[in-house]
Amino acid sequence: MSKGYPEVRLRRLRRTSSLRDMFAMPTPEPSKFIWPVFLVEGEGRKEAIESMPGQYRFSVDELVKALKDVVAIGVKSVLLFGQTEKEDSKDECGHCACDPNGVVQRAIPVLKSAYPSLIVFTDVCLCAYTSHGHCGPRDVDGSVDNDAACDMLARVAVSHAKAGADGVAPSAMMDGQIAAIRAALDEEGFSNTILISYSTKFASQMYGPFRDAENSAPGEGDRQGYQASYRDLNTALRESEFDEQEGSDALMVKPALFYLDLIRTISKSTLLPVMAYNVSGEYSMIHAAAEKGYCDLYATARESLYAIFRAGATQVISYWAPFYKEIFS
Ligand code: PBG
Ligand code: ZN
């Protein structure tokens, strides 16, 4: 049996900075980061998002410019979020989310031709396109109609695949959405399109800044009827189990920092990649605290990102991606 103190002194392994480097876990590579970006119509638009310092709403030409430096540091992937700014094109079902001329559908080929090796993932949801801001059409009783939402989500996913997306990531938390989307993709000849489920996605306060960026807050009510409950661990775990069975290529836990336990548990029980979405509120909270002088911005970002990888995340979707250099070097 090994001895304890005073024969064993754990501080030996961290006495100098070289020793600390030697015994550290590997630094997360920039290729493990996916940068979520917000697209808007038009040209020459790069509008600061007030609630998310350092993030912008981009028209596609401006995103192409901004990606130059991001790709140069070794980040290889984006997750695209679209929206319509024409309030009158929004309807009950969010039909305009499938528009082949929508911002996302038009941006994909432009990004692919500017950066052929860039991995382009798209968020698949309806909340930025429905008149009521929910993630699917509502039933007579006002709740979201699960199966009608799945049909719409499948159509949106196919429209992104047609535009050339490498992968689609449905975030609506409808039962059966993975099976519905996989079937539609395969039927349309997109058997190579990656399907990434936002499999365990909680109803969370941490999406506030995002909804401001996307203009996608529900007009009435909230999303607790479809997003997972943080008070029900087992059902939250079953969400990921179901999506694995339905054929998802990767699982996801979202948000990340309040849910490190789920990242750990899920990554121990699956052989699929387990992505973590380090969401808008997690990003903006650190900015707000740093602005107040409570912590150092990049050192705190680094600590939080190590936590996510240490918990077992295999890739991280994070607004910190463009700041990789400032954070890790
Ligand atoms: C849309 C969607 C949301 C996020 C990703 N996709 C918001 C929501 O579900 O209300 C949140 C991302 C973030 O906060 O960074 N379904
Ligand atoms: Zn949604």
PDB file of N, CA and C in Angstrom, residues 36-137:
ATOM      1  N   PRO A  36     -20.177  28.703 -33.366  1.00  0.00           N
ATOM      2  CA  PRO A  36     -21.553  29.016 -33.764  1.00  0.00           C
ATOM      3  C   PRO A  36     -21.628  30.461 -34.266  1.00  0.00           C
ATOM      4  N   VAL A  37     -22.236  30.655 -35.437  1.00  0.00           N
ATOM      5  CA  VAL A  37     -22.318  32.013 -36.007  1.00  0.00           C
ATOM      6  C   VAL A  37     -23.732  32.343 -36.455  1.00  0.00           C
ATOM      7  N   PHE A  38     -24.047  33.646 -36.380  1.00  0.00           N
ATOM      8  CA  PHE A  38     -25.398  34.134 -36.703  1.00  0.00           C
ATOM      9  C   PHE A  38     -25.378  34.838 -38.046  1.00  0.00           C
ATOM     10  N   LEU A  39     -26.202  34.354 -38.974  1.00  0.00           N
ATOM     11  CA  LEU A  39     -26.250  34.934 -40.314  1.00  0.00           C
ATOM     12  C   LEU A  39     -27.461  35.824 -40.489  1.00  0.00           C
ATOM     13  N   VAL A  40     -27.252  36.918 -41.233  1.00  0.00           N
ATOM     14  CA  VAL A  40     -28.379  37.769 -41.638  1.00  0.00           C
ATOM     15  C   VAL A  40     -28.270  38.056 -43.134  1.00  0.00           C
ATOM     16  N   GLU A  41     -29.377  38.500 -43.695  1.00  0.00           N
ATOM     17  CA  GLU A  41     -29.437  38.820 -45.132  1.00  0.00           C
ATOM     18  C   GLU A  41     -28.523  39.993 -45.481  1.00  0.00           C
ATOM     19  N   GLY A  42     -28.320  40.165 -46.775  1.00  0.00           N
ATOM     20  CA  GLY A  42     -27.688  41.383 -47.269  1.00  0.00           C
ATOM     21  C   GLY A  42     -26.187  41.268 -47.423  1.00  0.00           C
ATOM     22  N   GLU A  43     -25.564  42.426 -47.510  1.00  0.00           N
ATOM     23  CA  GLU A  43     -24.117  42.497 -47.719  1.00  0.00           C
ATOM     24  C   GLU A  43     -23.522  43.536 -46.787  1.00  0.00           C
ATOM     25  N   GLY A  44     -22.258  43.355 -46.453  1.00  0.00           N
ATOM     26  CA  GLY A  44     -21.545  44.365 -45.669  1.00  0.00           C
ATOM     27  C   GLY A  44     -22.068  44.537 -44.264  1.00  0.00           C
ATOM     28  N   ARG A  45     -22.765  43.535 -43.749  1.00  0.00           N
ATOM     29  CA  ARG A  45     -23.301  43.669 -42.393  1.00  0.00           C
ATOM     30  C   ARG A  45     -22.463  42.885 -41.395  1.00  0.00           C
ATOM     31  N   LYS A  46     -21.978  43.585 -40.387  1.00  0.00           N
ATOM     32  CA  LYS A  46     -21.279  42.941 -39.274  1.00  0.00           C
ATOM     33  C   LYS A  46     -21.707  43.699 -38.036  1.00  0.00           C
ATOM     34  N   GLU A  47     -22.790  43.227 -37.433  1.00  0.00           N
ATOM     35  CA  GLU A  47     -23.430  43.970 -36.351  1.00  0.00           C
ATOM     36  C   GLU A  47     -23.125  43.326 -35.006  1.00  0.00           C
ATOM     37  N   ALA A  48     -22.548  44.113 -34.118  1.00  0.00           N
ATOM     38  CA  ALA A  48     -22.208  43.598 -32.793  1.00  0.00           C
ATOM     39  C   ALA A  48     -23.473  43.145 -32.066  1.00  0.00           C
ATOM     40  N   ILE A  49     -23.389  42.010 -31.418  1.00  0.00           N
ATOM     41  CA  ILE A  49     -24.497  41.534 -30.587  1.00  0.00           C
ATOM     42  C   ILE A  49     -24.235  42.020 -29.165  1.00  0.00           C
ATOM     43  N   GLU A  50     -25.118  42.881 -28.698  1.00  0.00           N
ATOM     44  CA  GLU A  50     -24.846  43.573 -27.439  1.00  0.00           C
ATOM     45  C   GLU A  50     -24.682  42.624 -26.256  1.00  0.00           C
ATOM     46  N   SER A  51     -25.502  41.579 -26.251  1.00  0.00           N
ATOM     47  CA  SER A  51     -25.471  40.660 -25.114  1.00  0.00           C
ATOM     48  C   SER A  51     -24.344  39.632 -25.200  1.00  0.00           C
ATOM     49  N   MET A  52     -23.606  39.639 -26.312  1.00  0.00           N
ATOM     50  CA  MET A  52     -22.511  38.670 -26.488  1.00  0.00           C
ATOM     51  C   MET A  52     -21.265  39.391 -27.010  1.00  0.00           C
ATOM     52  N   PRO A  53     -20.492  39.986 -26.101  1.00  0.00           N
ATOM     53  CA  PRO A  53     -19.328  40.763 -26.533  1.00  0.00           C
ATOM     54  C   PRO A  53     -18.406  39.941 -27.443  1.00  0.00           C
ATOM     55  N   GLY A  54     -17.966  40.552 -28.547  1.00  0.00           N
ATOM     56  CA  GLY A  54     -17.054  39.846 -29.455  1.00  0.00           C
ATOM     57  C   GLY A  54     -17.751  38.979 -30.488  1.00  0.00           C
ATOM     58  N   GLN A  55     -19.101  38.925 -30.451  1.00  0.00           N
ATOM     59  CA  GLN A  55     -19.855  38.139 -31.442  1.00  0.00           C
ATOM     60  C   GLN A  55     -20.706  39.083 -32.278  1.00  0.00           C
ATOM     61  N   TYR A  56     -20.988  38.664 -33.520  1.00  0.00           N
ATOM     62  CA  TYR A  56     -21.666  39.527 -34.486  1.00  0.00           C
ATOM     63  C   TYR A  56     -22.744  38.782 -35.239  1.00  0.00           C
ATOM     64  N   ARG A  57     -23.688  39.543 -35.763  1.00  0.00           N
ATOM     65  CA  ARG A  57     -24.558  39.015 -36.813  1.00  0.00           C
ATOM     66  C   ARG A  57     -23.878  39.363 -38.132  1.00  0.00           C
ATOM     67  N   PHE A  58     -23.605  38.354 -38.952  1.00  0.00           N
ATOM     68  CA  PHE A  58     -22.851  38.563 -40.186  1.00  0.00           C
ATOM     69  C   PHE A  58     -23.725  38.350 -41.406  1.00  0.00           C
ATOM     70  N   SER A  59     -23.579  39.205 -42.427  1.00  0.00           N
ATOM     71  CA  SER A  59     -24.006  38.790 -43.757  1.00  0.00           C
ATOM     72  C   SER A  59     -22.909  37.863 -44.272  1.00  0.00           C
ATOM     73  N   VAL A  60     -23.239  37.034 -45.247  1.00  0.00           N
ATOM     74  CA  VAL A  60     -22.298  35.969 -45.605  1.00  0.00           C
ATOM     75  C   VAL A  60     -20.940  36.506 -46.065  1.00  0.00           C
ATOM     76  N   ASP A  61     -20.945  37.639 -46.800  1.00  0.00           N
ATOM     77  CA  ASP A  61     -19.649  38.182 -47.256  1.00  0.00           C
ATOM     78  C   ASP A  61     -18.769  38.577 -46.074  1.00  0.00           C
ATOM     79  N   GLU A  62     -19.387  39.125 -45.026  1.00  0.00           N
ATOM     80  CA  GLU A  62     -18.611  39.508 -43.836  1.00  0.00           C
ATOM     81  C   GLU A  62     -18.148  38.279 -43.050  1.00  0.00           C
ATOM     82  N   LEU A  63     -18.957  37.230 -43.067  1.00  0.00           N
ATOM     83  CA  LEU A  63     -18.529  36.009 -42.386  1.00  0.00           C
ATOM     84  C   LEU A  63     -17.317  35.409 -43.104  1.00  0.00           C
ATOM     85  N   VAL A  64     -17.334  35.458 -44.424  1.00  0.00           N
ATOM     86  CA  VAL A  64     -16.182  34.964 -45.190  1.00  0.00           C
ATOM     87  C   VAL A  64     -14.922  35.701 -44.745  1.00  0.00           C
ATOM     88  N   LYS A  65     -15.028  37.029 -44.602  1.00  0.00           N
ATOM     89  CA  LYS A  65     -13.858  37.812 -44.167  1.00  0.00           C
ATOM     90  C   LYS A  65     -13.429  37.413 -42.754  1.00  0.00           C
ATOM     91  N   ALA A  66     -14.405  37.325 -41.862  1.00  0.00           N
ATOM     92  CA  ALA A  66     -14.083  37.034 -40.457  1.00  0.00           C
ATOM     93  C   ALA A  66     -13.465  35.641 -40.296  1.00  0.00           C
ATOM     94  N   LEU A  67     -13.844  34.727 -41.161  1.00  0.00           N
ATOM     95  CA  LEU A  67     -13.351  33.352 -41.024  1.00  0.00           C
ATOM     96  C   LEU A  67     -11.872  33.209 -41.367  1.00  0.00           C
ATOM     97  N   LYS A  68     -11.348  34.185 -42.083  1.00  0.00           N
ATOM     98  CA  LYS A  68      -9.951  34.074 -42.509  1.00  0.00           C
ATOM     99  C   LYS A  68      -9.029  33.833 -41.295  1.00  0.00           C
ATOM    100  N   ASP A  69      -9.149  34.688 -40.300  1.00  0.00           N
ATOM    101  CA  ASP A  69      -8.292  34.558 -39.116  1.00  0.00           C
ATOM    102  C   ASP A  69      -8.653  33.331 -38.284  1.00  0.00           C
ATOM    103  N   VAL A  70      -9.920  32.995 -38.280  1.00  0.00           N
ATOM    104  CA  VAL A  70     -10.370  31.875 -37.454  1.00  0.00           C
ATOM    105  C   VAL A  70      -9.846  30.552 -38.034  1.00  0.00           C
ATOM    106  N   VAL A  71      -9.933  30.428 -39.348  1.00  0.00           N
ATOM    107  CA  VAL A  71      -9.409  29.236 -40.017  1.00  0.00           C
ATOM    108  C   VAL A  71      -7.886  29.175 -39.853  1.00  0.00           C
ATOM    109  N   ALA A  72      -7.257  30.351 -39.890  1.00  0.00           N
ATOM    110  CA  ALA A  72      -5.792  30.396 -39.769  1.00  0.00           C
ATOM    111  C   ALA A  72      -5.298  29.854 -38.425  1.00  0.00           C
ATOM    112  N   ILE A  73      -6.087  29.998 -37.360  1.00  0.00           N
ATOM    113  CA  ILE A  73      -5.636  29.467 -36.064  1.00  0.00           C
ATOM    114  C   ILE A  73      -5.955  27.978 -35.914  1.00  0.00           C
ATOM    115  N   GLY A  74      -6.614  27.387 -36.906  1.00  0.00           N
ATOM    116  CA  GLY A  74      -6.825  25.939 -36.881  1.00  0.00           C
ATOM    117  C   GLY A  74      -8.228  25.491 -36.508  1.00  0.00           C
ATOM    118  N   VAL A  75      -9.154  26.447 -36.369  1.00  0.00           N
ATOM    119  CA  VAL A  75     -10.551  26.065 -36.144  1.00  0.00           C
ATOM    120  C   VAL A  75     -11.108  25.615 -37.496  1.00  0.00           C
ATOM    121  N   LYS A  76     -11.761  24.456 -37.515  1.00  0.00           N
ATOM    122  CA  LYS A  76     -12.123  23.869 -38.804  1.00  0.00           C
ATOM    123  C   LYS A  76     -13.612  23.796 -39.044  1.00  0.00           C
ATOM    124  N   SER A  77     -14.404  24.380 -38.137  1.00  0.00           N
ATOM    125  CA  SER A  77     -15.838  24.138 -38.276  1.00  0.00           C
ATOM    126  C   SER A  77     -16.699  25.288 -37.754  1.00  0.00           C
ATOM    127  N   VAL A  78     -17.817  25.494 -38.434  1.00  0.00           N
ATOM    128  CA  VAL A  78     -18.816  26.459 -37.955  1.00  0.00           C
ATOM    129  C   VAL A  78     -20.174  25.762 -37.834  1.00  0.00           C
ATOM    130  N   LEU A  79     -21.003  26.332 -36.981  1.00  0.00           N
ATOM    131  CA  LEU A  79     -22.398  25.903 -36.858  1.00  0.00           C
ATOM    132  C   LEU A  79     -23.238  27.130 -37.205  1.00  0.00           C
ATOM    133  N   LEU A  80     -23.997  27.036 -38.298  1.00  0.00           N
ATOM    134  CA  LEU A  80     -24.712  28.212 -38.803  1.00  0.00           C
ATOM    135  C   LEU A  80     -26.103  28.340 -38.206  1.00  0.00           C
ATOM    136  N   PHE A  81     -26.434  29.543 -37.786  1.00  0.00           N
ATOM    137  CA  PHE A  81     -27.788  29.891 -37.353  1.00  0.00           C
ATOM    138  C   PHE A  81     -28.353  30.936 -38.287  1.00  0.00           C
ATOM    139  N   GLY A  82     -29.539  30.666 -38.813  1.00  0.00           N
ATOM    140  CA  GLY A  82     -30.187  31.642 -39.684  1.00  0.00           C
ATOM    141  C   GLY A  82     -31.369  32.260 -38.988  1.00  0.00           C
ATOM    142  N   GLN A  83     -31.961  33.213 -39.645  1.00  0.00           N
ATOM    143  CA  GLN A  83     -33.208  33.799 -39.151  1.00  0.00           C
ATOM    144  C   GLN A  83     -33.832  34.553 -40.311  1.00  0.00           C
ATOM    145  N   THR A  84     -35.086  34.895 -40.158  1.00  0.00           N
ATOM    146  CA  THR A  84     -35.676  35.801 -41.141  1.00  0.00           C
ATOM    147  C   THR A  84     -35.975  37.102 -40.423  1.00  0.00           C
ATOM    148  N   GLU A  85     -35.629  38.200 -41.062  1.00  0.00           N
ATOM    149  CA  GLU A  85     -35.944  39.493 -40.451  1.00  0.00           C
ATOM    150  C   GLU A  85     -37.281  40.033 -40.953  1.00  0.00           C
ATOM    151  N   LYS A  86     -37.868  39.297 -41.905  1.00  0.00           N
ATOM    152  CA  LYS A  86     -39.181  39.711 -42.405  1.00  0.00           C
ATOM    153  C   LYS A  86     -40.248  39.065 -41.534  1.00  0.00           C
ATOM    154  N   GLU A  87     -40.770  39.865 -40.609  1.00  0.00           N
ATOM    155  CA  GLU A  87     -41.749  39.318 -39.667  1.00  0.00           C
ATOM    156  C   GLU A  87     -42.944  38.696 -40.397  1.00  0.00           C
ATOM    157  N   ASP A  88     -43.307  39.278 -41.566  1.00  0.00           N
ATOM    158  CA  ASP A  88     -44.505  38.762 -42.249  1.00  0.00           C
ATOM    159  C   ASP A  88     -44.247  37.457 -42.996  1.00  0.00           C
ATOM    160  N   SER A  89     -42.988  37.031 -43.100  1.00  0.00           N
ATOM    161  CA  SER A  89     -42.779  35.711 -43.713  1.00  0.00           C
ATOM    162  C   SER A  89     -42.815  34.586 -42.674  1.00  0.00           C
ATOM    163  N   LYS A  90     -42.899  34.964 -41.393  1.00  0.00           N
ATOM    164  CA  LYS A  90     -43.038  33.941 -40.353  1.00  0.00           C
ATOM    165  C   LYS A  90     -44.479  33.424 -40.336  1.00  0.00           C
ATOM    166  N   ASP A  91     -44.644  32.135 -40.119  1.00  0.00           N
ATOM    167  CA  ASP A  91     -46.005  31.603 -39.993  1.00  0.00           C
ATOM    168  C   ASP A  91     -46.061  30.561 -38.875  1.00  0.00           C
ATOM    169  N   GLU A  92     -47.221  29.951 -38.719  1.00  0.00           N
ATOM    170  CA  GLU A  92     -47.441  28.989 -37.643  1.00  0.00           C
ATOM    171  C   GLU A  92     -46.393  27.867 -37.661  1.00  0.00           C
ATOM    172  N   CYS A  93     -46.078  27.366 -38.875  1.00  0.00           N
ATOM    173  CA  CYS A  93     -45.189  26.191 -39.001  1.00  0.00           C
ATOM    174  C   CYS A  93     -43.730  26.545 -39.226  1.00  0.00           C
ATOM    175  N   GLY A  94     -43.436  27.790 -39.565  1.00  0.00           N
ATOM    176  CA  GLY A  94     -42.049  28.155 -39.870  1.00  0.00           C
ATOM    177  C   GLY A  94     -41.602  27.684 -41.242  1.00  0.00           C
ATOM    178  N   HIS A  95     -42.528  27.735 -42.224  1.00  0.00           N
ATOM    179  CA  HIS A  95     -42.211  27.246 -43.576  1.00  0.00           C
ATOM    180  C   HIS A  95     -40.965  27.871 -44.174  1.00  0.00           C
ATOM    181  N   CYS A  96     -40.736  29.162 -43.887  1.00  0.00           N
ATOM    182  CA  CYS A  96     -39.624  29.829 -44.567  1.00  0.00           C
ATOM    183  C   CYS A  96     -38.258  29.311 -44.114  1.00  0.00           C
ATOM    184  N   ALA A  97     -38.249  28.452 -43.078  1.00  0.00           N
ATOM    185  CA  ALA A  97     -36.971  27.822 -42.687  1.00  0.00           C
ATOM    186  C   ALA A  97     -36.450  26.884 -43.782  1.00  0.00           C
ATOM    187  N   CYS A  98     -37.336  26.432 -44.684  1.00  0.00           N
ATOM    188  CA  CYS A  98     -36.906  25.526 -45.774  1.00  0.00           C
ATOM    189  C   CYS A  98     -36.631  26.274 -47.064  1.00  0.00           C
ATOM    190  N   ASP A  99     -36.779  27.582 -47.062  1.00  0.00           N
ATOM    191  CA  ASP A  99     -36.608  28.372 -48.291  1.00  0.00           C
ATOM    192  C   ASP A  99     -35.203  28.172 -48.877  1.00  0.00           C
ATOM    193  N   PRO A 100     -35.110  27.695 -50.133  1.00  0.00           N
ATOM    194  CA  PRO A 100     -33.774  27.513 -50.724  1.00  0.00           C
ATOM    195  C   PRO A 100     -33.008  28.828 -50.839  1.00  0.00           C
ATOM    196  N   ASN A 101     -33.719  29.948 -50.738  1.00  0.00           N
ATOM    197  CA  ASN A 101     -33.047  31.249 -50.744  1.00  0.00           C
ATOM    198  C   ASN A 101     -32.856  31.843 -49.351  1.00  0.00           C
ATOM    199  N   GLY A 102     -33.068  31.025 -48.331  1.00  0.00           N
ATOM    200  CA  GLY A 102     -32.862  31.505 -46.962  1.00  0.00           C
ATOM    201  C   GLY A 102     -31.381  31.800 -46.711  1.00  0.00           C
ATOM    202  N   VAL A 103     -31.098  32.554 -45.653  1.00  0.00           N
ATOM    203  CA  VAL A 103     -29.690  32.935 -45.402  1.00  0.00           C
ATOM    204  C   VAL A 103     -28.765  31.738 -45.257  1.00  0.00           C
ATOM    205  N   VAL A 104     -29.225  30.719 -44.557  1.00  0.00           N
ATOM    206  CA  VAL A 104     -28.356  29.558 -44.332  1.00  0.00           C
ATOM    207  C   VAL A 104     -28.116  28.815 -45.649  1.00  0.00           C
ATOM    208  N   GLN A 105     -29.209  28.548 -46.366  1.00  0.00           N
ATOM    209  CA  GLN A 105     -29.094  27.799 -47.623  1.00  0.00           C
ATOM    210  C   GLN A 105     -28.193  28.533 -48.607  1.00  0.00           C
ATOM    211  N   ARG A 106     -28.268  29.859 -48.623  1.00  0.00           N
ATOM    212  CA  ARG A 106     -27.423  30.609 -49.568  1.00  0.00           C
ATOM    213  C   ARG A 106     -25.981  30.715 -49.100  1.00  0.00           C
ATOM    214  N   ALA A 107     -25.780  30.725 -47.810  1.00  0.00           N
ATOM    215  CA  ALA A 107     -24.415  30.895 -47.286  1.00  0.00           C
ATOM    216  C   ALA A 107     -23.549  29.652 -47.485  1.00  0.00           C
ATOM    217  N   ILE A 108     -24.146  28.478 -47.403  1.00  0.00           N
ATOM    218  CA  ILE A 108     -23.342  27.242 -47.397  1.00  0.00           C
ATOM    219  C   ILE A 108     -22.412  27.137 -48.613  1.00  0.00           C
ATOM    220  N   PRO A 109     -22.944  27.256 -49.854  1.00  0.00           N
ATOM    221  CA  PRO A 109     -22.022  27.138 -50.995  1.00  0.00           C
ATOM    222  C   PRO A 109     -20.972  28.244 -51.040  1.00  0.00           C
ATOM    223  N   VAL A 110     -21.311  29.424 -50.544  1.00  0.00           N
ATOM    224  CA  VAL A 110     -20.338  30.525 -50.535  1.00  0.00           C
ATOM    225  C   VAL A 110     -19.187  30.196 -49.575  1.00  0.00           C
ATOM    226  N   LEU A 111     -19.535  29.704 -48.393  1.00  0.00           N
ATOM    227  CA  LEU A 111     -18.501  29.353 -47.408  1.00  0.00           C
ATOM    228  C   LEU A 111     -17.645  28.196 -47.910  1.00  0.00           C
ATOM    229  N   LYS A 112     -18.314  27.226 -48.538  1.00  0.00           N
ATOM    230  CA  LYS A 112     -17.600  26.047 -49.048  1.00  0.00           C
ATOM    231  C   LYS A 112     -16.640  26.426 -50.167  1.00  0.00           C
ATOM    232  N   SER A 113     -17.026  27.395 -51.007  1.00  0.00           N
ATOM    233  CA  SER A 113     -16.086  27.729 -52.077  1.00  0.00           C
ATOM    234  C   SER A 113     -14.951  28.611 -51.558  1.00  0.00           C
ATOM    235  N   ALA A 114     -15.220  29.430 -50.542  1.00  0.00           N
ATOM    236  CA  ALA A 114     -14.131  30.237 -49.962  1.00  0.00           C
ATOM    237  C   ALA A 114     -13.171  29.366 -49.142  1.00  0.00           C
ATOM    238  N   TYR A 115     -13.704  28.372 -48.436  1.00  0.00           N
ATOM    239  CA  TYR A 115     -12.888  27.515 -47.551  1.00  0.00           C
ATOM    240  C   TYR A 115     -13.275  26.053 -47.766  1.00  0.00           C
ATOM    241  N   PRO A 116     -12.722  25.428 -48.811  1.00  0.00           N
ATOM    242  CA  PRO A 116     -13.171  24.068 -49.160  1.00  0.00           C
ATOM    243  C   PRO A 116     -13.041  23.048 -48.032  1.00  0.00           C
ATOM    244  N   SER A 117     -12.089  23.247 -47.116  1.00  0.00           N
ATOM    245  CA  SER A 117     -11.970  22.214 -46.072  1.00  0.00           C
ATOM    246  C   SER A 117     -12.746  22.567 -44.799  1.00  0.00           C
ATOM    247  N   LEU A 118     -13.432  23.701 -44.802  1.00  0.00           N
ATOM    248  CA  LEU A 118     -14.241  24.075 -43.638  1.00  0.00           C
ATOM    249  C   LEU A 118     -15.404  23.083 -43.486  1.00  0.00           C
ATOM    250  N   ILE A 119     -15.630  22.644 -42.251  1.00  0.00           N
ATOM    251  CA  ILE A 119     -16.778  21.767 -41.979  1.00  0.00           C
ATOM    252  C   ILE A 119     -17.964  22.671 -41.654  1.00  0.00           C
ATOM    253  N   VAL A 120     -19.023  22.536 -42.424  1.00  0.00           N
ATOM    254  CA  VAL A 120     -20.183  23.404 -42.215  1.00  0.00           C
ATOM    255  C   VAL A 120     -21.343  22.588 -41.642  1.00  0.00           C
ATOM    256  N   PHE A 121     -21.659  22.881 -40.382  1.00  0.00           N
ATOM    257  CA  PHE A 121     -22.831  22.299 -39.739  1.00  0.00           C
ATOM    258  C   PHE A 121     -23.918  23.368 -39.681  1.00  0.00           C
ATOM    259  N   THR A 122     -25.161  22.927 -39.658  1.00  0.00           N
ATOM    260  CA  THR A 122     -26.258  23.895 -39.542  1.00  0.00           C
ATOM    261  C   THR A 122     -27.170  23.512 -38.387  1.00  0.00           C
ATOM    262  N   ASP A 123     -27.644  24.516 -37.686  1.00  0.00           N
ATOM    263  CA  ASP A 123     -28.671  24.294 -36.672  1.00  0.00           C
ATOM    264  C   ASP A 123     -29.995  24.107 -37.403  1.00  0.00           C
ATOM    265  N   VAL A 124     -30.735  23.078 -37.012  1.00  0.00           N
ATOM    266  CA  VAL A 124     -32.039  22.845 -37.628  1.00  0.00           C
ATOM    267  C   VAL A 124     -33.111  23.057 -36.570  1.00  0.00           C
ATOM    268  N   CYS A 125     -33.817  24.184 -36.693  1.00  0.00           N
ATOM    269  CA  CYS A 125     -34.927  24.441 -35.781  1.00  0.00           C
ATOM    270  C   CYS A 125     -35.894  25.402 -36.472  1.00  0.00           C
ATOM    271  N   LEU A 126     -37.007  25.669 -35.816  1.00  0.00           N
ATOM    272  CA  LEU A 126     -38.041  26.483 -36.451  1.00  0.00           C
ATOM    273  C   LEU A 126     -38.295  27.782 -35.693  1.00  0.00           C
ATOM    274  N   CYS A 127     -37.714  27.919 -34.501  1.00  0.00           N
ATOM    275  CA  CYS A 127     -38.108  29.025 -33.619  1.00  0.00           C
ATOM    276  C   CYS A 127     -37.779  30.413 -34.179  1.00  0.00           C
ATOM    277  N   ALA A 128     -36.797  30.513 -35.081  1.00  0.00           N
ATOM    278  CA  ALA A 128     -36.484  31.826 -35.670  1.00  0.00           C
ATOM    279  C   ALA A 128     -37.380  32.101 -36.878  1.00  0.00           C
ATOM    280  N   TYR A 129     -38.281  31.162 -37.184  1.00  0.00           N
ATOM    281  CA  TYR A 129     -39.114  31.275 -38.390  1.00  0.00           C
ATOM    282  C   TYR A 129     -40.611  31.154 -38.117  1.00  0.00           C
ATOM    283  N   THR A 130     -40.968  30.773 -36.885  1.00  0.00           N
ATOM    284  CA  THR A 130     -42.409  30.680 -36.572  1.00  0.00           C
ATOM    285  C   THR A 130     -42.905  32.021 -36.022  1.00  0.00           C
ATOM    286  N   SER A 131     -44.177  32.302 -36.276  1.00  0.00           N
ATOM    287  CA  SER A 131     -44.754  33.573 -35.841  1.00  0.00           C
ATOM    288  C   SER A 131     -44.793  33.675 -34.315  1.00  0.00           C
ATOM    289  N   HIS A 132     -44.822  32.520 -33.639  1.00  0.00           N
ATOM    290  CA  HIS A 132     -44.935  32.511 -32.172  1.00  0.00           C
ATOM    291  C   HIS A 132     -43.607  32.233 -31.480  1.00  0.00           C
ATOM    292  N   GLY A 133     -42.557  31.897 -32.250  1.00  0.00           N
ATOM    293  CA  GLY A 133     -41.230  31.706 -31.663  1.00  0.00           C
ATOM    294  C   GLY A 133     -41.015  30.376 -30.962  1.00  0.00           C
ATOM    295  N   HIS A 134     -41.969  29.423 -31.116  1.00  0.00           N
ATOM    296  CA  HIS A 134     -41.720  28.090 -30.564  1.00  0.00           C
ATOM    297  C   HIS A 134     -41.015  27.235 -31.613  1.00  0.00           C
ATOM    298  N   CYS A 135     -40.476  26.092 -31.162  1.00  0.00           N
ATOM    299  CA  CYS A 135     -39.624  25.275 -32.036  1.00  0.00           C
ATOM    300  C   CYS A 135     -40.411  24.340 -32.946  1.00  0.00           C
ATOM    301  N   GLY A 136     -41.716  24.538 -33.038  1.00  0.00           N
ATOM    302  CA  GLY A 136     -42.565  23.752 -33.930  1.00  0.00           C
ATOM    303  C   GLY A 136     -43.955  24.337 -33.910  1.00  0.00           C
ATOM    304  N   PRO A 137     -44.818  23.876 -34.858  1.00  0.00           N
ATOM    305  CA  PRO A 137     -46.193  24.388 -34.897  1.00  0.00           C
ATOM    306  C   PRO A 137     -46.969  24.003 -33.632  1.00  0.00           C
TER     307      PRO A 137
END
